[in-house]
Amino acid sequence: MEVAGQEEGGGQRRVQLADHQVKCREGRVSRQALSDLVDELQAAKRSDHFDAREDERSAPNYYHQDPGPRSRGVTQWGTQGMCFAWMEQKASWGQYPSVSAVERDLKLIVFNALTYFGPKDVRNAEARSLFAASEQVLALTPHSVFECVFRSVYSIDTRIVE
Protein backbone atom coordinates (compact mmCIF):
# COMPACT_ATOMS: atom_id res chain seq x y z
CA MET A 1 0.00 0.00 0.00
CA GLU A 2 1.46 3.37 -0.94
CA VAL A 3 0.60 6.71 0.53
CA ALA A 4 0.64 9.84 -1.61
CA GLY A 5 0.90 13.33 -0.21
CA GLN A 6 -1.17 16.36 -1.08
CA GLU A 7 -1.64 16.92 -4.79
CA GLU A 8 -1.08 20.37 -6.20
CA GLY A 9 -4.21 22.41 -6.82
CA GLY A 10 -6.74 19.88 -5.57
CA GLY A 11 -6.01 19.43 -1.91
CA GLN A 12 -6.86 15.79 -2.47
CA ARG A 13 -5.21 12.91 -0.63
CA ARG A 14 -4.98 9.31 -1.80
CA VAL A 15 -4.17 5.92 -0.45
CA GLN A 16 -3.28 3.35 -3.09
CA LEU A 17 -5.13 0.07 -2.47
CA ALA A 18 -4.56 -3.08 -4.50
CA ASP A 19 -6.24 -2.14 -7.81
CA HIS A 20 -8.05 1.09 -6.92
CA GLN A 21 -7.64 4.27 -4.95
CA VAL A 22 -9.64 5.53 -2.01
CA LYS A 23 -9.80 9.28 -2.31
CA CYS A 24 -10.38 11.44 0.74
CA ARG A 25 -12.04 14.74 0.01
CA GLU A 26 -14.28 16.94 2.13
CA GLY A 27 -14.73 14.34 4.85
CA ARG A 28 -15.98 11.49 2.62
CA VAL A 29 -14.58 8.51 0.83
CA SER A 30 -15.50 8.79 -2.85
CA ARG A 31 -18.61 7.07 -4.17
CA GLN A 32 -16.55 5.34 -6.86
CA ALA A 33 -14.09 3.97 -4.30
CA LEU A 34 -16.96 2.52 -2.24
CA SER A 35 -18.53 1.05 -5.37
CA ASP A 36 -15.16 -0.49 -6.27
CA LEU A 37 -14.96 -1.94 -2.76
CA VAL A 38 -18.39 -3.60 -3.16
CA ASP A 39 -17.19 -5.07 -6.47
CA GLU A 40 -13.99 -6.33 -4.85
CA LEU A 41 -15.94 -7.95 -2.01
CA GLN A 42 -18.30 -9.57 -4.49
CA ALA A 43 -15.33 -10.94 -6.44
CA ALA A 44 -14.07 -12.56 -3.22
CA LYS A 45 -16.98 -15.00 -3.10
CA ARG A 46 -16.87 -18.41 -4.74
CA SER A 47 -20.46 -18.72 -5.99
CA ASP A 48 -23.54 -16.68 -6.84
CA HIS A 49 -25.47 -17.57 -3.67
CA PHE A 50 -25.58 -14.02 -2.34
CA ASP A 51 -26.00 -12.09 -5.60
CA ALA A 52 -29.78 -11.69 -5.24
CA ARG A 53 -32.16 -11.69 -2.28
CA GLU A 54 -33.25 -15.04 -0.91
CA ASP A 55 -36.26 -16.44 -2.72
CA GLU A 56 -39.21 -17.10 -0.42
CA ARG A 57 -40.00 -20.35 -2.26
CA SER A 58 -36.55 -21.87 -1.86
CA ALA A 59 -36.06 -20.49 1.66
CA PRO A 60 -39.40 -20.83 3.48
CA ASN A 61 -39.72 -18.82 6.70
CA TYR A 62 -36.65 -16.75 5.83
CA TYR A 63 -38.65 -13.51 5.78
CA HIS A 64 -41.07 -12.27 8.41
CA GLN A 65 -44.55 -13.60 7.64
CA ASP A 66 -46.43 -10.33 8.24
CA PRO A 67 -43.84 -7.60 7.80
CA GLY A 68 -46.01 -4.51 7.53
CA PRO A 69 -45.34 -1.62 5.15
CA ARG A 70 -42.14 -0.35 6.79
CA SER A 71 -40.43 -3.66 7.34
CA ARG A 72 -40.52 -5.45 4.00
CA GLY A 73 -37.50 -7.66 3.52
CA VAL A 74 -37.04 -8.20 7.25
CA THR A 75 -36.01 -11.72 8.23
CA GLN A 76 -37.77 -13.90 10.80
CA TRP A 77 -34.99 -13.09 13.28
CA GLY A 78 -35.41 -9.33 12.83
CA THR A 79 -32.53 -8.29 10.57
CA GLN A 80 -32.81 -6.71 7.15
CA GLY A 81 -32.28 -9.08 4.23
CA MET A 82 -29.21 -8.15 2.19
CA CYS A 83 -27.55 -9.27 -1.06
CA PHE A 84 -24.86 -8.01 -3.41
CA ALA A 85 -27.45 -6.63 -5.86
CA TRP A 86 -28.73 -4.34 -3.11
CA MET A 87 -25.19 -3.43 -2.07
CA GLU A 88 -24.34 -2.49 -5.68
CA GLN A 89 -27.50 -0.40 -5.89
CA LYS A 90 -26.75 1.37 -2.61
CA ALA A 91 -23.18 2.08 -3.77
CA SER A 92 -24.34 3.45 -7.13
CA TRP A 93 -26.89 5.71 -5.42
CA GLY A 94 -24.28 7.02 -2.99
CA GLN A 95 -26.02 5.57 0.05
CA TYR A 96 -22.81 4.32 1.64
CA PRO A 97 -21.19 7.09 3.68
CA SER A 98 -18.16 5.01 4.64
CA VAL A 99 -16.24 1.77 4.31
CA SER A 100 -17.76 0.71 7.64
CA ALA A 101 -21.27 0.92 6.15
CA VAL A 102 -20.22 -1.39 3.29
CA GLU A 103 -18.65 -3.75 5.82
CA ARG A 104 -21.85 -3.73 7.91
CA ASP A 105 -23.97 -4.83 4.93
CA LEU A 106 -21.50 -7.55 4.00
CA LYS A 107 -21.59 -8.87 7.56
CA LEU A 108 -25.38 -8.79 7.37
CA ILE A 109 -25.26 -11.15 4.36
CA VAL A 110 -22.98 -13.49 6.32
CA PHE A 111 -25.02 -13.30 9.54
CA ASN A 112 -28.31 -13.99 7.76
CA ALA A 113 -26.84 -17.01 5.95
CA LEU A 114 -25.32 -18.44 9.13
CA THR A 115 -28.57 -17.89 11.03
CA TYR A 116 -30.93 -19.47 8.50
CA PHE A 117 -28.92 -22.19 6.80
CA GLY A 118 -27.73 -25.16 8.84
CA PRO A 119 -24.05 -25.97 9.31
CA LYS A 120 -24.16 -28.65 6.59
CA ASP A 121 -25.76 -26.35 4.00
CA VAL A 122 -23.46 -25.17 1.19
CA ARG A 123 -24.62 -21.55 1.74
CA ASN A 124 -23.43 -21.69 5.34
CA ALA A 125 -19.98 -22.78 4.17
CA GLU A 126 -20.01 -20.14 1.45
CA ALA A 127 -20.89 -17.45 4.01
CA ARG A 128 -17.94 -18.49 6.17
CA SER A 129 -15.65 -18.44 3.14
CA LEU A 130 -16.96 -15.01 2.09
CA PHE A 131 -16.35 -13.66 5.59
CA ALA A 132 -12.75 -14.90 5.61
CA ALA A 133 -12.07 -13.49 2.13
CA SER A 134 -13.71 -10.17 2.99
CA GLU A 135 -11.53 -9.79 6.08
CA GLN A 136 -8.48 -9.88 3.81
CA VAL A 137 -9.95 -7.27 1.46
CA LEU A 138 -11.08 -5.00 4.30
CA ALA A 139 -7.72 -5.26 6.07
CA LEU A 140 -6.18 -3.34 3.15
CA THR A 141 -8.86 -0.64 3.15
CA PRO A 142 -8.74 2.52 5.28
CA HIS A 143 -11.97 2.43 7.29
CA SER A 144 -12.35 6.14 7.71
CA VAL A 145 -11.43 9.43 6.18
CA PHE A 146 -9.50 10.16 9.37
CA GLU A 147 -7.34 7.08 8.82
CA CYS A 148 -6.81 7.98 5.16
CA VAL A 149 -5.89 11.61 5.89
CA PHE A 150 -3.79 10.67 8.93
CA ARG A 151 -1.73 8.26 6.85
CA SER A 152 -1.32 10.83 4.10
CA VAL A 153 -0.51 13.85 6.29
CA TYR A 154 2.06 12.03 8.36
CA SER A 155 3.52 10.09 5.42
CA ILE A 156 3.00 6.81 7.22
CA ASP A 157 4.14 3.82 5.21
CA THR A 158 1.36 1.28 5.60
CA ARG A 159 2.74 -1.53 3.48
CA ILE A 160 1.95 -4.92 4.90
CA VAL A 161 5.11 -6.77 5.86
CA GLU A 162 5.00 -10.49 5.19
PDB file of C-alpha atoms in Angstrom:
ATOM      1  CA  MET A   1       0.000   0.000   0.000  1.00  0.00           C
ATOM      2  CA  GLU A   2       1.461   3.373  -0.944  1.00  0.00           C
ATOM      3  CA  VAL A   3       0.601   6.715   0.527  1.00  0.00           C
ATOM      4  CA  ALA A   4       0.639   9.840  -1.610  1.00  0.00           C
ATOM      5  CA  GLY A   5       0.899  13.334  -0.205  1.00  0.00           C
ATOM      6  CA  GLN A   6      -1.166  16.357  -1.077  1.00  0.00           C
ATOM      7  CA  GLU A   7      -1.638  16.921  -4.789  1.00  0.00           C
ATOM      8  CA  GLU A   8      -1.081  20.373  -6.201  1.00  0.00           C
ATOM      9  CA  GLY A   9      -4.213  22.408  -6.819  1.00  0.00           C
ATOM     10  CA  GLY A  10      -6.739  19.883  -5.572  1.00  0.00           C
ATOM     11  CA  GLY A  11      -6.010  19.426  -1.906  1.00  0.00           C
ATOM     12  CA  GLN A  12      -6.855  15.787  -2.470  1.00  0.00           C
ATOM     13  CA  ARG A  13      -5.207  12.910  -0.629  1.00  0.00           C
ATOM     14  CA  ARG A  14      -4.984   9.311  -1.796  1.00  0.00           C
ATOM     15  CA  VAL A  15      -4.170   5.921  -0.447  1.00  0.00           C
ATOM     16  CA  GLN A  16      -3.276   3.346  -3.086  1.00  0.00           C
ATOM     17  CA  LEU A  17      -5.132   0.070  -2.467  1.00  0.00           C
ATOM     18  CA  ALA A  18      -4.556  -3.078  -4.498  1.00  0.00           C
ATOM     19  CA  ASP A  19      -6.239  -2.140  -7.807  1.00  0.00           C
ATOM     20  CA  HIS A  20      -8.049   1.086  -6.923  1.00  0.00           C
ATOM     21  CA  GLN A  21      -7.642   4.269  -4.947  1.00  0.00           C
ATOM     22  CA  VAL A  22      -9.639   5.528  -2.014  1.00  0.00           C
ATOM     23  CA  LYS A  23      -9.798   9.283  -2.314  1.00  0.00           C
ATOM     24  CA  CYS A  24     -10.384  11.438   0.742  1.00  0.00           C
ATOM     25  CA  ARG A  25     -12.041  14.737   0.012  1.00  0.00           C
ATOM     26  CA  GLU A  26     -14.282  16.936   2.129  1.00  0.00           C
ATOM     27  CA  GLY A  27     -14.730  14.337   4.847  1.00  0.00           C
ATOM     28  CA  ARG A  28     -15.976  11.490   2.621  1.00  0.00           C
ATOM     29  CA  VAL A  29     -14.583   8.506   0.826  1.00  0.00           C
ATOM     30  CA  SER A  30     -15.502   8.791  -2.853  1.00  0.00           C
ATOM     31  CA  ARG A  31     -18.611   7.066  -4.165  1.00  0.00           C
ATOM     32  CA  GLN A  32     -16.549   5.341  -6.856  1.00  0.00           C
ATOM     33  CA  ALA A  33     -14.088   3.966  -4.298  1.00  0.00           C
ATOM     34  CA  LEU A  34     -16.955   2.517  -2.242  1.00  0.00           C
ATOM     35  CA  SER A  35     -18.535   1.050  -5.371  1.00  0.00           C
ATOM     36  CA  ASP A  36     -15.161  -0.495  -6.271  1.00  0.00           C
ATOM     37  CA  LEU A  37     -14.958  -1.942  -2.757  1.00  0.00           C
ATOM     38  CA  VAL A  38     -18.390  -3.595  -3.159  1.00  0.00           C
ATOM     39  CA  ASP A  39     -17.192  -5.073  -6.474  1.00  0.00           C
ATOM     40  CA  GLU A  40     -13.993  -6.326  -4.851  1.00  0.00           C
ATOM     41  CA  LEU A  41     -15.940  -7.955  -2.009  1.00  0.00           C
ATOM     42  CA  GLN A  42     -18.301  -9.573  -4.495  1.00  0.00           C
ATOM     43  CA  ALA A  43     -15.331 -10.937  -6.441  1.00  0.00           C
ATOM     44  CA  ALA A  44     -14.073 -12.558  -3.222  1.00  0.00           C
ATOM     45  CA  LYS A  45     -16.983 -15.003  -3.104  1.00  0.00           C
ATOM     46  CA  ARG A  46     -16.873 -18.409  -4.744  1.00  0.00           C
ATOM     47  CA  SER A  47     -20.465 -18.717  -5.989  1.00  0.00           C
ATOM     48  CA  ASP A  48     -23.542 -16.681  -6.840  1.00  0.00           C
ATOM     49  CA  HIS A  49     -25.471 -17.567  -3.674  1.00  0.00           C
ATOM     50  CA  PHE A  50     -25.579 -14.019  -2.342  1.00  0.00           C
ATOM     51  CA  ASP A  51     -25.996 -12.092  -5.605  1.00  0.00           C
ATOM     52  CA  ALA A  52     -29.777 -11.692  -5.238  1.00  0.00           C
ATOM     53  CA  ARG A  53     -32.156 -11.693  -2.277  1.00  0.00           C
ATOM     54  CA  GLU A  54     -33.253 -15.045  -0.912  1.00  0.00           C
ATOM     55  CA  ASP A  55     -36.262 -16.436  -2.724  1.00  0.00           C
ATOM     56  CA  GLU A  56     -39.207 -17.099  -0.425  1.00  0.00           C
ATOM     57  CA  ARG A  57     -40.000 -20.351  -2.265  1.00  0.00           C
ATOM     58  CA  SER A  58     -36.547 -21.866  -1.856  1.00  0.00           C
ATOM     59  CA  ALA A  59     -36.060 -20.487   1.663  1.00  0.00           C
ATOM     60  CA  PRO A  60     -39.402 -20.825   3.478  1.00  0.00           C
ATOM     61  CA  ASN A  61     -39.722 -18.819   6.697  1.00  0.00           C
ATOM     62  CA  TYR A  62     -36.650 -16.749   5.826  1.00  0.00           C
ATOM     63  CA  TYR A  63     -38.650 -13.511   5.784  1.00  0.00           C
ATOM     64  CA  HIS A  64     -41.066 -12.270   8.411  1.00  0.00           C
ATOM     65  CA  GLN A  65     -44.552 -13.598   7.641  1.00  0.00           C
ATOM     66  CA  ASP A  66     -46.431 -10.328   8.235  1.00  0.00           C
ATOM     67  CA  PRO A  67     -43.839  -7.599   7.803  1.00  0.00           C
ATOM     68  CA  GLY A  68     -46.012  -4.509   7.525  1.00  0.00           C
ATOM     69  CA  PRO A  69     -45.341  -1.624   5.150  1.00  0.00           C
ATOM     70  CA  ARG A  70     -42.142  -0.345   6.789  1.00  0.00           C
ATOM     71  CA  SER A  71     -40.433  -3.661   7.345  1.00  0.00           C
ATOM     72  CA  ARG A  72     -40.518  -5.449   3.997  1.00  0.00           C
ATOM     73  CA  GLY A  73     -37.495  -7.661   3.521  1.00  0.00           C
ATOM     74  CA  VAL A  74     -37.044  -8.204   7.254  1.00  0.00           C
ATOM     75  CA  THR A  75     -36.014 -11.719   8.232  1.00  0.00           C
ATOM     76  CA  GLN A  76     -37.768 -13.902  10.799  1.00  0.00           C
ATOM     77  CA  TRP A  77     -34.995 -13.086  13.278  1.00  0.00           C
ATOM     78  CA  GLY A  78     -35.412  -9.330  12.827  1.00  0.00           C
ATOM     79  CA  THR A  79     -32.530  -8.290  10.573  1.00  0.00           C
ATOM     80  CA  GLN A  80     -32.814  -6.710   7.147  1.00  0.00           C
ATOM     81  CA  GLY A  81     -32.284  -9.081   4.234  1.00  0.00           C
ATOM     82  CA  MET A  82     -29.209  -8.146   2.186  1.00  0.00           C
ATOM     83  CA  CYS A  83     -27.555  -9.266  -1.058  1.00  0.00           C
ATOM     84  CA  PHE A  84     -24.861  -8.010  -3.405  1.00  0.00           C
ATOM     85  CA  ALA A  85     -27.445  -6.630  -5.857  1.00  0.00           C
ATOM     86  CA  TRP A  86     -28.728  -4.343  -3.109  1.00  0.00           C
ATOM     87  CA  MET A  87     -25.193  -3.432  -2.074  1.00  0.00           C
ATOM     88  CA  GLU A  88     -24.344  -2.495  -5.676  1.00  0.00           C
ATOM     89  CA  GLN A  89     -27.504  -0.402  -5.888  1.00  0.00           C
ATOM     90  CA  LYS A  90     -26.747   1.374  -2.605  1.00  0.00           C
ATOM     91  CA  ALA A  91     -23.184   2.082  -3.767  1.00  0.00           C
ATOM     92  CA  SER A  92     -24.339   3.454  -7.130  1.00  0.00           C
ATOM     93  CA  TRP A  93     -26.892   5.712  -5.424  1.00  0.00           C
ATOM     94  CA  GLY A  94     -24.280   7.019  -2.993  1.00  0.00           C
ATOM     95  CA  GLN A  95     -26.024   5.574   0.053  1.00  0.00           C
ATOM     96  CA  TYR A  96     -22.806   4.315   1.636  1.00  0.00           C
ATOM     97  CA  PRO A  97     -21.191   7.087   3.678  1.00  0.00           C
ATOM     98  CA  SER A  98     -18.158   5.011   4.637  1.00  0.00           C
ATOM     99  CA  VAL A  99     -16.243   1.769   4.314  1.00  0.00           C
ATOM    100  CA  SER A 100     -17.762   0.706   7.640  1.00  0.00           C
ATOM    101  CA  ALA A 101     -21.267   0.925   6.146  1.00  0.00           C
ATOM    102  CA  VAL A 102     -20.221  -1.392   3.293  1.00  0.00           C
ATOM    103  CA  GLU A 103     -18.648  -3.753   5.824  1.00  0.00           C
ATOM    104  CA  ARG A 104     -21.848  -3.727   7.913  1.00  0.00           C
ATOM    105  CA  ASP A 105     -23.971  -4.826   4.929  1.00  0.00           C
ATOM    106  CA  LEU A 106     -21.495  -7.554   4.001  1.00  0.00           C
ATOM    107  CA  LYS A 107     -21.586  -8.875   7.561  1.00  0.00           C
ATOM    108  CA  LEU A 108     -25.384  -8.793   7.366  1.00  0.00           C
ATOM    109  CA  ILE A 109     -25.255 -11.146   4.356  1.00  0.00           C
ATOM    110  CA  VAL A 110     -22.984 -13.486   6.315  1.00  0.00           C
ATOM    111  CA  PHE A 111     -25.016 -13.303   9.539  1.00  0.00           C
ATOM    112  CA  ASN A 112     -28.305 -13.990   7.762  1.00  0.00           C
ATOM    113  CA  ALA A 113     -26.840 -17.006   5.953  1.00  0.00           C
ATOM    114  CA  LEU A 114     -25.319 -18.440   9.128  1.00  0.00           C
ATOM    115  CA  THR A 115     -28.567 -17.891  11.034  1.00  0.00           C
ATOM    116  CA  TYR A 116     -30.930 -19.467   8.499  1.00  0.00           C
ATOM    117  CA  PHE A 117     -28.920 -22.186   6.802  1.00  0.00           C
ATOM    118  CA  GLY A 118     -27.726 -25.163   8.837  1.00  0.00           C
ATOM    119  CA  PRO A 119     -24.048 -25.971   9.307  1.00  0.00           C
ATOM    120  CA  LYS A 120     -24.161 -28.650   6.592  1.00  0.00           C
ATOM    121  CA  ASP A 121     -25.755 -26.355   3.997  1.00  0.00           C
ATOM    122  CA  VAL A 122     -23.465 -25.168   1.191  1.00  0.00           C
ATOM    123  CA  ARG A 123     -24.620 -21.547   1.736  1.00  0.00           C
ATOM    124  CA  ASN A 124     -23.430 -21.690   5.338  1.00  0.00           C
ATOM    125  CA  ALA A 125     -19.978 -22.784   4.174  1.00  0.00           C
ATOM    126  CA  GLU A 126     -20.009 -20.139   1.445  1.00  0.00           C
ATOM    127  CA  ALA A 127     -20.890 -17.452   4.014  1.00  0.00           C
ATOM    128  CA  ARG A 128     -17.936 -18.493   6.171  1.00  0.00           C
ATOM    129  CA  SER A 129     -15.650 -18.438   3.142  1.00  0.00           C
ATOM    130  CA  LEU A 130     -16.963 -15.015   2.092  1.00  0.00           C
ATOM    131  CA  PHE A 131     -16.353 -13.662   5.586  1.00  0.00           C
ATOM    132  CA  ALA A 132     -12.747 -14.896   5.607  1.00  0.00           C
ATOM    133  CA  ALA A 133     -12.074 -13.491   2.128  1.00  0.00           C
ATOM    134  CA  SER A 134     -13.705 -10.166   2.992  1.00  0.00           C
ATOM    135  CA  GLU A 135     -11.530  -9.795   6.082  1.00  0.00           C
ATOM    136  CA  GLN A 136      -8.476  -9.885   3.813  1.00  0.00           C
ATOM    137  CA  VAL A 137      -9.953  -7.268   1.456  1.00  0.00           C
ATOM    138  CA  LEU A 138     -11.080  -5.001   4.297  1.00  0.00           C
ATOM    139  CA  ALA A 139      -7.722  -5.256   6.074  1.00  0.00           C
ATOM    140  CA  LEU A 140      -6.183  -3.336   3.153  1.00  0.00           C
ATOM    141  CA  THR A 141      -8.863  -0.643   3.147  1.00  0.00           C
ATOM    142  CA  PRO A 142      -8.741   2.519   5.276  1.00  0.00           C
ATOM    143  CA  HIS A 143     -11.966   2.429   7.289  1.00  0.00           C
ATOM    144  CA  SER A 144     -12.347   6.141   7.714  1.00  0.00           C
ATOM    145  CA  VAL A 145     -11.434   9.430   6.177  1.00  0.00           C
ATOM    146  CA  PHE A 146      -9.499  10.157   9.369  1.00  0.00           C
ATOM    147  CA  GLU A 147      -7.340   7.078   8.820  1.00  0.00           C
ATOM    148  CA  CYS A 148      -6.807   7.978   5.164  1.00  0.00           C
ATOM    149  CA  VAL A 149      -5.893  11.611   5.892  1.00  0.00           C
ATOM    150  CA  PHE A 150      -3.787  10.666   8.926  1.00  0.00           C
ATOM    151  CA  ARG A 151      -1.732   8.257   6.847  1.00  0.00           C
ATOM    152  CA  SER A 152      -1.322  10.832   4.102  1.00  0.00           C
ATOM    153  CA  VAL A 153      -0.512  13.851   6.287  1.00  0.00           C
ATOM    154  CA  TYR A 154       2.060  12.033   8.365  1.00  0.00           C
ATOM    155  CA  SER A 155       3.523  10.088   5.424  1.00  0.00           C
ATOM    156  CA  ILE A 156       3.004   6.809   7.218  1.00  0.00           C
ATOM    157  CA  ASP A 157       4.141   3.819   5.214  1.00  0.00           C
ATOM    158  CA  THR A 158       1.358   1.277   5.602  1.00  0.00           C
ATOM    159  CA  ARG A 159       2.743  -1.529   3.477  1.00  0.00           C
ATOM    160  CA  ILE A 160       1.954  -4.923   4.896  1.00  0.00           C
ATOM    161  CA  VAL A 161       5.112  -6.772   5.865  1.00  0.00           C
ATOM    162  CA  GLU A 162       4.998 -10.486   5.188  1.00  0.00           C
TER     163      GLU A 162
END
